[in-house]
């Protein structure tokens, strides 16, 4: 669905015993943020006493400042005060730049406390506990209102940045005149894949649009020696579609006879589509697989969804070991939409040469070898499905006998 413009909110610090007074003066309850707010920036006279800036502060350690210092001391690249709403928040590691390699969560209930998880470090998260007394109810309300307001500002700023980037992306895309092909694009030639709805930048890079379910372009990916995106562009739940045969146009008629494949990168998507001729969605990376799968499921509720996984077999071999992100993200996406996983299986020699995805497999075994491997993966998927169904039937029989 296209984004709708959110209302501007000013969050309030409302004591429980004064909730009816605040409500009568026009305050509204935000279930997600668990805080009261007033619509717009111009707060009515009857609600100004509840502004966080009008609440008395106790001379004590600010738990957000202390927790933020703890996070930075342990490697987090934290720019602002941390959100202490009990939810996990992704954060980059200092000098890393990837917001997928660490996360934290903080609590204001009772004595302030929190956890920090470095995915490149120890298996167990680091624990932090604030000093001094527990946060009073009044102070917690003030801190929660301030945190909600900061999130509101950040979300509004991010929405504005995304809108500006979307307009820029559309302008750039419209002015690109050449479609990318293996003959004019070094990346496509190196990967030995066709160009499906992708264009050529002046410097020879392939340009892929990131679209939503109504086809609007929100950002662009530029693919050469490296993969980059437009700054401040949206990516979550966006994708690139490969469907030259227009199978998705008649999706409602096909119902559960429609099969869709979703993969991480463009080369994988292009190769899997070329081998199977099935409509294919490119999610751009593993972190976006689940959001893309959900968007596809919303659009095609009866379709069979297959996730063409990457196999990051090298990550568990690191010291310290990391999860196999490609397989982990693929299984999470499949589970979220009732889909199935098509995972590549590499020989030891192919693994040693760095093969991790379906395009790598094709480069080692040719297009015929790719088709054979896809058939084997599909057969393995079917066998696992049958075993799972038999296990379920066995459980049902046991439950029936026990009644």
Short mmCIF file of C-alpha atoms in Angstrom, two decimals:
data_model
loop_
_atom_site.label_atom_id
_atom_site.label_comp_id
_atom_site.label_asym_id
_atom_site.label_seq_id
_atom_site.Cartn_x
_atom_site.Cartn_y
_atom_site.Cartn_z
CA UNK A 1 0.00 0.00 0.00
CA UNK A 2 1.14 3.57 -0.63
CA UNK A 3 2.30 5.54 2.41
CA UNK A 4 -0.30 7.85 4.01
CA UNK A 5 0.80 11.13 5.57
CA UNK A 6 0.88 10.74 9.37
CA UNK A 7 -0.57 13.36 11.68
CA UNK A 8 1.86 15.49 13.64
CA UNK A 9 1.87 14.68 17.35
CA UNK A 10 3.08 16.46 20.47
CA UNK A 11 3.55 13.95 23.28
CA UNK A 12 2.49 14.66 26.84
CA UNK A 13 3.46 13.55 30.34
CA UNK A 14 0.07 12.72 31.89
CA UNK A 15 -0.10 11.22 35.41
CA UNK A 16 -2.51 8.30 35.65
CA UNK A 17 -4.81 10.10 38.08
CA UNK A 18 -5.12 13.04 35.65
CA UNK A 19 -5.83 11.01 32.51
CA UNK A 20 -9.54 11.93 32.42
CA UNK A 21 -8.71 15.63 32.78
CA UNK A 22 -6.22 15.41 29.93
CA UNK A 23 -8.66 13.42 27.81
CA UNK A 24 -11.39 16.02 28.35
CA UNK A 25 -8.94 18.73 27.25
CA UNK A 26 -8.31 16.90 23.95
CA UNK A 27 -5.46 14.49 24.71
CA UNK A 28 -5.39 11.25 22.71
CA UNK A 29 -3.78 7.89 23.56
CA UNK A 30 -1.13 6.40 21.27
CA UNK A 31 -1.33 2.62 21.75
CA UNK A 32 1.94 1.97 19.91
CA UNK A 33 4.00 4.49 21.88
CA UNK A 34 1.96 4.02 25.07
CA UNK A 35 1.81 7.74 25.64
CA UNK A 36 -0.69 10.61 25.51
CA UNK A 37 -0.40 13.23 22.78
CA UNK A 38 -2.02 16.34 21.33
CA UNK A 39 -2.60 16.74 17.59
CA UNK A 40 -0.25 19.20 15.92
CA UNK A 41 2.43 21.46 17.35
CA UNK A 42 0.04 24.07 18.80
CA UNK A 43 -0.92 22.48 22.11
CA UNK A 44 -4.26 23.68 23.63
CA UNK A 45 -4.05 25.72 26.82
CA UNK A 46 -5.63 22.94 28.88
CA UNK A 47 -2.85 20.50 27.94
CA UNK A 48 0.25 22.68 28.25
CA UNK A 49 0.76 21.72 31.87
CA UNK A 50 1.41 18.17 30.63
CA UNK A 51 4.25 19.12 28.28
CA UNK A 52 7.46 17.26 29.30
CA UNK A 53 9.30 20.59 29.45
CA UNK A 54 6.90 21.74 32.19
CA UNK A 55 7.52 18.73 34.42
CA UNK A 56 9.90 19.01 37.39
CA UNK A 57 13.13 17.09 37.10
CA UNK A 58 14.70 15.26 40.02
CA UNK A 59 18.48 15.78 40.38
CA UNK A 60 19.53 12.27 39.45
CA UNK A 61 21.33 10.33 36.74
CA UNK A 62 19.52 10.43 33.42
CA UNK A 63 19.20 6.71 32.58
CA UNK A 64 19.21 7.39 28.84
CA UNK A 65 22.51 9.27 29.04
CA UNK A 66 24.07 6.56 31.21
CA UNK A 67 22.79 3.73 29.01
CA UNK A 68 23.98 5.56 25.89
CA UNK A 69 27.46 5.89 27.39
CA UNK A 70 27.44 2.15 28.17
CA UNK A 71 26.49 1.34 24.58
CA UNK A 72 29.23 3.55 23.13
CA UNK A 73 31.85 2.13 25.49
CA UNK A 74 31.00 -1.33 24.19
CA UNK A 75 31.27 -0.45 20.51
CA UNK A 76 27.89 0.97 19.47
CA UNK A 77 27.90 3.87 17.01
CA UNK A 78 25.05 5.71 18.76
CA UNK A 79 24.37 9.26 17.57
CA UNK A 80 21.52 10.25 19.89
CA UNK A 81 20.03 9.12 23.19
CA UNK A 82 18.92 5.47 23.09
CA UNK A 83 15.24 4.53 22.99
CA UNK A 84 14.34 2.82 26.27
CA UNK A 85 10.94 1.37 25.38
CA UNK A 86 11.71 -2.31 26.01
CA UNK A 87 12.06 -3.09 22.29
CA UNK A 88 15.15 -4.20 20.40
CA UNK A 89 16.69 -1.47 18.23
CA UNK A 90 19.34 -2.09 15.58
CA UNK A 91 22.51 -0.01 15.77
CA UNK A 92 25.77 0.09 13.84
CA UNK A 93 29.12 -0.79 15.36
CA UNK A 94 31.74 1.94 15.45
CA UNK A 95 33.78 1.84 12.24
CA UNK A 96 31.41 -0.71 10.69
CA UNK A 97 28.45 1.27 9.37
CA UNK A 98 26.10 -1.72 9.15
CA UNK A 99 23.01 -1.46 11.33
CA UNK A 100 22.55 -5.23 11.18
CA UNK A 101 25.52 -6.13 13.36
CA UNK A 102 24.32 -4.98 16.80
CA UNK A 103 21.15 -4.16 18.73
CA UNK A 104 20.09 -2.91 22.14
CA UNK A 105 17.02 -2.55 24.31
CA UNK A 106 16.46 -0.53 27.46
CA UNK A 107 13.86 -0.52 30.22
CA UNK A 108 12.66 2.30 32.47
CA UNK A 109 10.50 0.08 34.69
CA UNK A 110 11.86 -0.14 38.22
CA UNK A 111 15.62 0.33 38.26
CA UNK A 112 16.62 1.32 34.69
CA UNK A 113 18.38 -1.50 32.87
CA UNK A 114 19.28 -2.62 29.39
CA UNK A 115 21.07 -5.07 27.12
CA UNK A 116 23.49 -4.75 24.23
CA UNK A 117 24.03 -7.49 21.67
CA UNK A 118 27.08 -7.39 19.42
CA UNK A 119 26.49 -10.00 16.71
CA UNK A 120 30.23 -10.09 16.04
CA UNK A 121 31.06 -10.61 19.70
CA UNK A 122 29.93 -12.86 22.54
CA UNK A 123 26.82 -15.02 22.22
CA UNK A 124 25.15 -13.55 25.33
CA UNK A 125 24.15 -9.86 25.42
CA UNK A 126 25.94 -7.46 27.75
CA UNK A 127 23.85 -6.29 30.71
CA UNK A 128 23.56 -2.74 32.06
CA UNK A 129 21.87 -1.59 35.28
CA UNK A 130 21.41 2.05 36.21
CA UNK A 131 22.66 3.52 39.45
CA UNK A 132 20.53 5.04 42.16
CA UNK A 133 16.85 4.74 42.91
CA UNK A 134 14.17 3.38 40.67
CA UNK A 135 12.60 5.86 38.26
CA UNK A 136 9.47 7.40 39.78
CA UNK A 137 6.17 7.07 37.93
CA UNK A 138 6.11 10.79 37.20
CA UNK A 139 9.67 10.79 35.89
CA UNK A 140 9.03 7.71 33.77
CA UNK A 141 6.01 9.43 32.22
CA UNK A 142 8.14 12.48 31.42
CA UNK A 143 10.95 10.40 29.93
CA UNK A 144 8.50 8.29 27.92
CA UNK A 145 6.82 11.40 26.52
CA UNK A 146 10.19 12.88 25.56
CA UNK A 147 11.27 9.62 23.92
CA UNK A 148 8.01 9.37 21.98
CA UNK A 149 8.39 12.97 20.83
CA UNK A 150 11.96 12.33 19.66
CA UNK A 151 10.79 9.28 17.71
CA UNK A 152 8.01 11.39 16.20
CA UNK A 153 10.51 13.99 15.01
CA UNK A 154 12.85 11.35 13.61
CA UNK A 155 10.05 9.53 11.80
CA UNK A 156 8.73 12.76 10.29
CA UNK A 157 12.22 13.77 9.21
CA UNK A 158 12.83 10.33 7.73
CA UNK A 159 9.49 10.44 5.89
CA UNK A 160 10.41 13.82 4.40
CA UNK A 161 13.84 12.52 3.38
CA UNK A 162 12.29 9.46 1.76
CA UNK A 163 9.79 11.57 -0.16
CA UNK A 164 12.57 13.84 -1.44
CA UNK A 165 14.66 10.81 -2.43
CA UNK A 166 11.70 9.22 -4.23
CA UNK A 167 11.30 12.32 -6.40
CA UNK A 168 15.03 12.36 -7.10
CA UNK A 169 14.99 8.64 -7.97
CA UNK A 170 12.13 9.11 -10.41
CA UNK A 171 13.97 11.97 -12.09
CA UNK A 172 17.20 9.99 -12.44
CA UNK A 173 15.37 6.90 -13.71
CA UNK A 174 13.36 8.87 -16.26
CA UNK A 175 16.50 10.49 -17.68
CA UNK A 176 18.36 7.20 -18.15
CA UNK A 177 17.85 6.33 -21.81
CA UNK A 178 19.56 2.95 -22.23
CA UNK A 179 18.41 -0.42 -20.93
CA UNK A 180 21.23 -2.48 -19.42
CA UNK A 181 22.34 -5.56 -21.35
CA UNK A 182 25.34 -7.92 -21.12
CA UNK A 183 26.75 -6.08 -24.17
CA UNK A 184 26.84 -2.62 -22.54
CA UNK A 185 26.91 -3.38 -18.80
CA UNK A 186 30.09 -4.87 -17.24
CA UNK A 187 28.18 -6.25 -14.26
CA UNK A 188 25.70 -8.21 -16.40
CA UNK A 189 28.56 -9.46 -18.55
CA UNK A 190 30.56 -10.56 -15.49
CA UNK A 191 27.56 -12.34 -13.96
CA UNK A 192 26.48 -13.70 -17.37
CA UNK A 193 22.83 -12.70 -16.80
CA UNK A 194 20.24 -10.84 -18.85
CA UNK A 195 18.87 -7.41 -18.08
CA UNK A 196 15.22 -7.47 -17.00
CA UNK A 197 13.82 -3.96 -16.56
CA UNK A 198 17.16 -2.44 -15.50
CA UNK A 199 18.92 0.58 -16.96
CA UNK A 200 22.47 1.73 -17.64
CA UNK A 201 24.08 4.68 -15.84
CA UNK A 202 26.53 6.94 -17.66
CA UNK A 203 29.44 5.28 -15.84
CA UNK A 204 28.38 1.77 -16.93
CA UNK A 205 26.76 0.70 -13.68
CA UNK A 206 23.44 -1.16 -13.71
CA UNK A 207 20.56 0.77 -12.14
CA UNK A 208 17.64 -1.09 -10.50
CA UNK A 209 14.45 0.66 -9.31
CA UNK A 210 13.02 -0.12 -5.87
CA UNK A 211 9.23 -0.10 -6.26
CA UNK A 212 6.18 -0.56 -4.01
CA UNK A 213 2.98 -2.48 -4.77
CA UNK A 214 1.59 0.30 -6.98
CA UNK A 215 4.81 0.59 -8.96
CA UNK A 216 6.09 3.83 -7.43
CA UNK A 217 9.88 4.18 -7.44
CA UNK A 218 11.25 5.10 -3.99
CA UNK A 219 14.98 4.63 -4.56
CA UNK A 220 17.58 3.19 -6.91
CA UNK A 221 20.32 0.62 -6.51
CA UNK A 222 23.54 1.18 -8.49
CA UNK A 223 25.47 -2.01 -9.20
CA UNK A 224 29.09 -2.11 -10.34
CA UNK A 225 32.08 -3.31 -8.37
CA UNK A 226 29.99 -2.40 -5.31
CA UNK A 227 26.26 -2.00 -4.64
CA UNK A 228 25.05 1.39 -3.44
CA UNK A 229 21.69 3.13 -2.94
CA UNK A 230 20.50 6.70 -3.03
CA UNK A 231 21.06 8.30 0.37
CA UNK A 232 17.98 8.43 2.62
CA UNK A 233 16.04 6.17 0.25
CA UNK A 234 13.48 3.67 1.47
CA UNK A 235 14.14 -0.06 1.02
CA UNK A 236 11.93 -2.00 3.45
CA UNK A 237 9.18 -3.91 1.66
CA UNK A 238 10.29 -2.67 -1.77
CA UNK A 239 11.44 -4.88 -4.62
CA UNK A 240 12.20 -5.27 -8.32
CA UNK A 241 9.98 -7.55 -10.39
CA UNK A 242 11.15 -9.83 -13.18
CA UNK A 243 8.11 -10.94 -15.15
CA UNK A 244 8.61 -10.43 -18.91
CA UNK A 245 5.86 -12.94 -19.70
CA UNK A 246 3.31 -10.89 -17.69
CA UNK A 247 2.23 -13.93 -15.64
CA UNK A 248 1.35 -11.69 -12.70
CA UNK A 249 -1.17 -9.80 -14.82
CA UNK A 250 -3.48 -12.83 -14.71
CA UNK A 251 -2.63 -13.79 -11.13
CA UNK A 252 -6.26 -13.74 -9.94
CA UNK A 253 -7.21 -16.31 -12.59
CA UNK A 254 -4.34 -18.65 -11.70
CA UNK A 255 -4.98 -18.64 -7.94
CA UNK A 256 -2.96 -21.37 -6.22
CA UNK A 257 -1.53 -22.43 -9.61
CA UNK A 258 0.62 -19.28 -9.55
CA UNK A 259 4.16 -19.81 -8.24
CA UNK A 260 6.40 -16.86 -7.37
CA UNK A 261 10.10 -16.87 -6.51
CA UNK A 262 11.80 -14.29 -4.26
CA UNK A 263 15.58 -13.92 -4.08
CA UNK A 264 18.08 -11.56 -2.50
CA UNK A 265 20.19 -10.09 -5.30
CA UNK A 266 19.52 -9.26 -8.93
CA UNK A 267 21.85 -11.90 -10.42
CA UNK A 268 20.16 -14.66 -8.42
CA UNK A 269 16.71 -13.39 -9.42
CA UNK A 270 17.62 -13.12 -13.10
CA UNK A 271 19.18 -16.60 -13.21
CA UNK A 272 16.38 -18.32 -11.31
CA UNK A 273 13.77 -16.66 -13.52
CA UNK A 274 15.65 -17.55 -16.70
CA UNK A 275 15.83 -21.20 -15.60
CA UNK A 276 12.25 -21.55 -14.37
CA UNK A 277 10.39 -18.83 -16.35
CA UNK A 278 8.49 -18.08 -13.11
CA UNK A 279 7.79 -14.49 -12.01
CA UNK A 280 10.58 -13.44 -9.67
CA UNK A 281 10.99 -10.66 -7.11
CA UNK A 282 14.37 -9.22 -6.10
CA UNK A 283 14.44 -8.17 -2.44
CA UNK A 284 17.98 -6.66 -2.67
CA UNK A 285 19.28 -8.24 0.56
CA UNK A 286 18.47 -10.80 3.24
CA UNK A 287 17.19 -8.25 5.73
CA UNK A 288 14.46 -7.24 3.27
CA UNK A 289 13.36 -10.79 2.36
CA UNK A 290 10.60 -11.08 4.97
CA UNK A 291 9.16 -7.62 4.26
CA UNK A 292 9.18 -8.35 0.52
CA UNK A 293 7.60 -11.77 1.03
CA UNK A 294 4.81 -10.22 3.10
CA UNK A 295 4.21 -7.56 0.43
CA UNK A 296 4.05 -10.27 -2.24
CA UNK A 297 1.68 -12.37 -0.11
CA UNK A 298 -0.63 -9.38 0.35
CA UNK A 299 -0.78 -8.86 -3.41
CA UNK A 300 -1.09 -12.57 -4.34
CA UNK A 301 -2.78 -14.31 -1.38
CA UNK A 302 -3.26 -17.68 -3.12
CA UNK A 303 0.19 -17.93 -4.76
CA UNK A 304 2.87 -20.48 -3.91
CA UNK A 305 5.93 -18.55 -2.71
CA UNK A 306 9.45 -19.97 -2.99
CA UNK A 307 12.46 -18.23 -1.44
CA UNK A 308 15.63 -18.68 -3.50
CA UNK A 309 18.09 -18.59 -0.60
CA UNK A 310 21.72 -17.56 -0.38
CA UNK A 311 23.96 -19.92 1.60
CA UNK A 312 26.42 -17.87 3.68
CA UNK A 313 28.23 -21.03 4.79
CA UNK A 314 31.40 -19.07 5.54
CA UNK A 315 29.85 -17.06 8.41
CA UNK A 316 29.57 -19.97 10.91
CA UNK A 317 33.26 -20.70 10.24
CA UNK A 318 34.35 -17.30 11.54
CA UNK A 319 35.82 -16.66 14.98
CA UNK A 320 33.56 -15.94 16.73
CA UNK A 321 31.02 -17.78 14.54
CA UNK A 322 28.08 -15.90 13.03
CA UNK A 323 24.72 -17.33 11.90
CA UNK A 324 24.30 -18.36 8.28
CA UNK A 325 22.47 -15.16 7.43
CA UNK A 326 21.33 -16.18 3.94
CA UNK A 327 19.59 -19.34 5.09
CA UNK A 328 18.34 -17.75 8.32
CA UNK A 329 16.67 -14.86 6.47
CA UNK A 330 15.23 -17.18 3.81
CA UNK A 331 13.64 -19.50 6.36
CA UNK A 332 12.25 -16.52 8.31
CA UNK A 333 10.68 -15.12 5.12
CA UNK A 334 9.21 -18.50 4.16
CA UNK A 335 7.76 -19.01 7.62
CA UNK A 336 6.20 -15.52 7.60
CA UNK A 337 4.15 -16.23 4.44
CA UNK A 338 3.72 -20.00 4.45
CA UNK A 339 6.31 -20.39 1.70
CA UNK A 340 9.15 -22.80 1.04
CA UNK A 341 12.91 -22.45 0.63
CA UNK A 342 14.99 -23.36 -2.42
CA UNK A 343 18.52 -23.56 -1.03
CA UNK A 344 21.63 -24.13 -3.17
CA UNK A 345 23.93 -27.02 -2.26
CA UNK A 346 27.62 -26.49 -2.98
CA UNK A 347 30.52 -28.89 -3.21
CA UNK A 348 33.52 -28.32 -0.88
CA UNK A 349 35.50 -27.00 -3.87
CA UNK A 350 32.74 -24.52 -4.77
CA UNK A 351 32.59 -23.33 -1.17
CA UNK A 352 36.36 -22.82 -1.15
CA UNK A 353 35.98 -20.63 -4.23
CA UNK A 354 33.44 -18.42 -2.44
CA UNK A 355 30.16 -19.63 -3.97
CA UNK A 356 27.17 -18.49 -1.91
CA UNK A 357 24.19 -17.97 -4.25
CA UNK A 358 22.43 -19.43 -7.27
CA UNK A 359 24.36 -17.23 -9.72
CA UNK A 360 27.65 -18.51 -8.26
CA UNK A 361 26.36 -22.06 -8.75
CA UNK A 362 25.58 -21.33 -12.40
CA UNK A 363 29.03 -19.81 -12.93
CA UNK A 364 30.57 -23.09 -11.75
CA UNK A 365 28.16 -25.54 -13.39
CA UNK A 366 26.65 -23.70 -16.40
CA UNK A 367 22.97 -22.91 -17.00
CA UNK A 368 22.17 -26.60 -17.46
CA UNK A 369 23.81 -27.33 -14.11
CA UNK A 370 21.77 -24.54 -12.51
CA UNK A 371 18.52 -26.04 -13.79
CA UNK A 372 19.56 -29.49 -12.50
CA UNK A 373 20.42 -28.04 -9.09
CA UNK A 374 17.11 -26.16 -8.92
CA UNK A 375 15.24 -29.38 -9.71
CA UNK A 376 17.19 -31.22 -6.99
CA UNK A 377 16.47 -28.45 -4.48
CA UNK A 378 12.79 -28.51 -5.40
CA UNK A 379 12.69 -32.30 -4.99
CA UNK A 380 14.39 -32.00 -1.59
CA UNK A 381 11.86 -29.33 -0.61
CA UNK A 382 9.02 -31.65 -1.63
CA UNK A 383 10.50 -34.55 0.37
CA UNK A 384 10.78 -32.36 3.46
CA UNK A 385 7.21 -31.20 2.96
CA UNK A 386 6.00 -34.82 2.76
CA UNK A 387 7.96 -35.77 5.90
CA UNK A 388 6.49 -32.78 7.70
CA UNK A 389 2.97 -33.73 6.61
CA UNK A 390 3.50 -37.34 7.72
CA UNK A 391 4.81 -36.13 11.07
CA UNK A 392 1.74 -33.92 11.48
CA UNK A 393 -0.56 -36.84 10.60
CA UNK A 394 1.27 -39.05 13.10
CA UNK A 395 0.79 -36.40 15.79
CA UNK A 396 -2.90 -36.15 14.90
CA UNK A 397 -3.28 -39.94 15.24
CA UNK A 398 -1.57 -39.86 18.66
CA UNK A 399 -3.87 -37.06 19.80
CA UNK A 400 -6.91 -38.97 18.52
CA UNK A 401 -5.87 -42.15 20.36
CA UNK A 402 -5.25 -40.21 23.58
CA UNK A 403 -8.78 -38.79 23.62
#
